[in-house]
Amino acid sequence: MQNIPVPTPGCWNINDIYSPDGRVVNGKVIRNAEGVYEPPKHSASHKS
């Protein structure tokens, strides 16, 4: 396993880096259509 730095500040889940959705490429957050960085929202999978 490769230890890469967290691409942006904030709360990250290991799955955001190793099993990313389309917003993370090569461990880095990419810009959305408006040109804004939008980190994955892994908390959506947690039920309160």
PDB file of C-alpha atoms in Angstrom:
ATOM      1  CA  MET A   1       0.000   0.000   0.000  1.00  0.00           C
ATOM      2  CA  GLN A   2       1.279   3.439  -0.923  1.00  0.00           C
ATOM      3  CA  ASN A   3       1.188   6.198   1.679  1.00  0.00           C
ATOM      4  CA  ILE A   4       0.091   9.338  -0.183  1.00  0.00           C
ATOM      5  CA  PRO A   5      -0.589  12.692   1.473  1.00  0.00           C
ATOM      6  CA  VAL A   6      -4.153  13.860   1.983  1.00  0.00           C
ATOM      7  CA  PRO A   7      -4.973  15.903  -1.140  1.00  0.00           C
ATOM      8  CA  THR A   8      -6.876  18.705   0.588  1.00  0.00           C
ATOM      9  CA  PRO A   9      -7.458  19.771   4.188  1.00  0.00           C
ATOM     10  CA  GLY A  10     -10.471  18.426   6.016  1.00  0.00           C
ATOM     11  CA  CYS A  11     -11.908  15.161   7.236  1.00  0.00           C
ATOM     12  CA  TRP A  12     -11.011  12.203   5.013  1.00  0.00           C
ATOM     13  CA  ASN A  13     -11.994   8.585   5.117  1.00  0.00           C
ATOM     14  CA  ILE A  14      -9.429   6.028   3.881  1.00  0.00           C
ATOM     15  CA  ASN A  15     -12.017   4.897   1.311  1.00  0.00           C
ATOM     16  CA  ASP A  16     -11.960   8.370  -0.269  1.00  0.00           C
ATOM     17  CA  ILE A  17      -8.329   7.790  -1.231  1.00  0.00           C
ATOM     18  CA  TYR A  18      -8.191   4.061  -1.967  1.00  0.00           C
ATOM     19  CA  SER A  19     -11.742   3.580  -3.317  1.00  0.00           C
ATOM     20  CA  PRO A  20     -12.534   7.067  -4.601  1.00  0.00           C
ATOM     21  CA  ASP A  21     -15.531   8.188  -6.564  1.00  0.00           C
ATOM     22  CA  GLY A  22     -15.173  10.379  -9.656  1.00  0.00           C
ATOM     23  CA  ARG A  23     -14.127  13.425  -7.634  1.00  0.00           C
ATOM     24  CA  VAL A  24     -10.736  11.909  -6.690  1.00  0.00           C
ATOM     25  CA  VAL A  25      -8.147  11.005  -9.342  1.00  0.00           C
ATOM     26  CA  ASN A  26      -4.696   9.700  -8.386  1.00  0.00           C
ATOM     27  CA  GLY A  27      -5.329  10.743  -4.782  1.00  0.00           C
ATOM     28  CA  LYS A  28      -6.212  14.332  -5.702  1.00  0.00           C
ATOM     29  CA  VAL A  29      -9.575  16.084  -5.691  1.00  0.00           C
ATOM     30  CA  ILE A  30     -10.484  17.366  -9.146  1.00  0.00           C
ATOM     31  CA  ARG A  31     -12.537  20.470  -9.914  1.00  0.00           C
ATOM     32  CA  ASN A  32     -16.239  20.136 -10.690  1.00  0.00           C
ATOM     33  CA  ALA A  33     -17.984  21.722 -13.699  1.00  0.00           C
ATOM     34  CA  GLU A  34     -17.982  25.136 -11.979  1.00  0.00           C
ATOM     35  CA  GLY A  35     -14.223  24.916 -11.343  1.00  0.00           C
ATOM     36  CA  VAL A  36     -14.618  24.372  -7.590  1.00  0.00           C
ATOM     37  CA  TYR A  37     -12.998  21.589  -5.574  1.00  0.00           C
ATOM     38  CA  GLU A  38     -15.664  19.322  -4.092  1.00  0.00           C
ATOM     39  CA  PRO A  39     -14.230  16.699  -1.701  1.00  0.00           C
ATOM     40  CA  PRO A  40     -16.129  13.412  -1.315  1.00  0.00           C
ATOM     41  CA  LYS A  41     -18.813  13.455   1.356  1.00  0.00           C
ATOM     42  CA  HIS A  42     -18.268  10.086   3.007  1.00  0.00           C
ATOM     43  CA  SER A  43     -20.451  11.085   5.953  1.00  0.00           C
ATOM     44  CA  ALA A  44     -23.509  10.605   3.733  1.00  0.00           C
ATOM     45  CA  SER A  45     -23.060   6.853   4.189  1.00  0.00           C
ATOM     46  CA  HIS A  46     -23.258   7.148   8.005  1.00  0.00           C
ATOM     47  CA  LYS A  47     -26.688   6.912   9.569  1.00  0.00           C
ATOM     48  CA  SER A  48     -27.337   9.097  12.599  1.00  0.00           C
TER      49      SER A  48
END
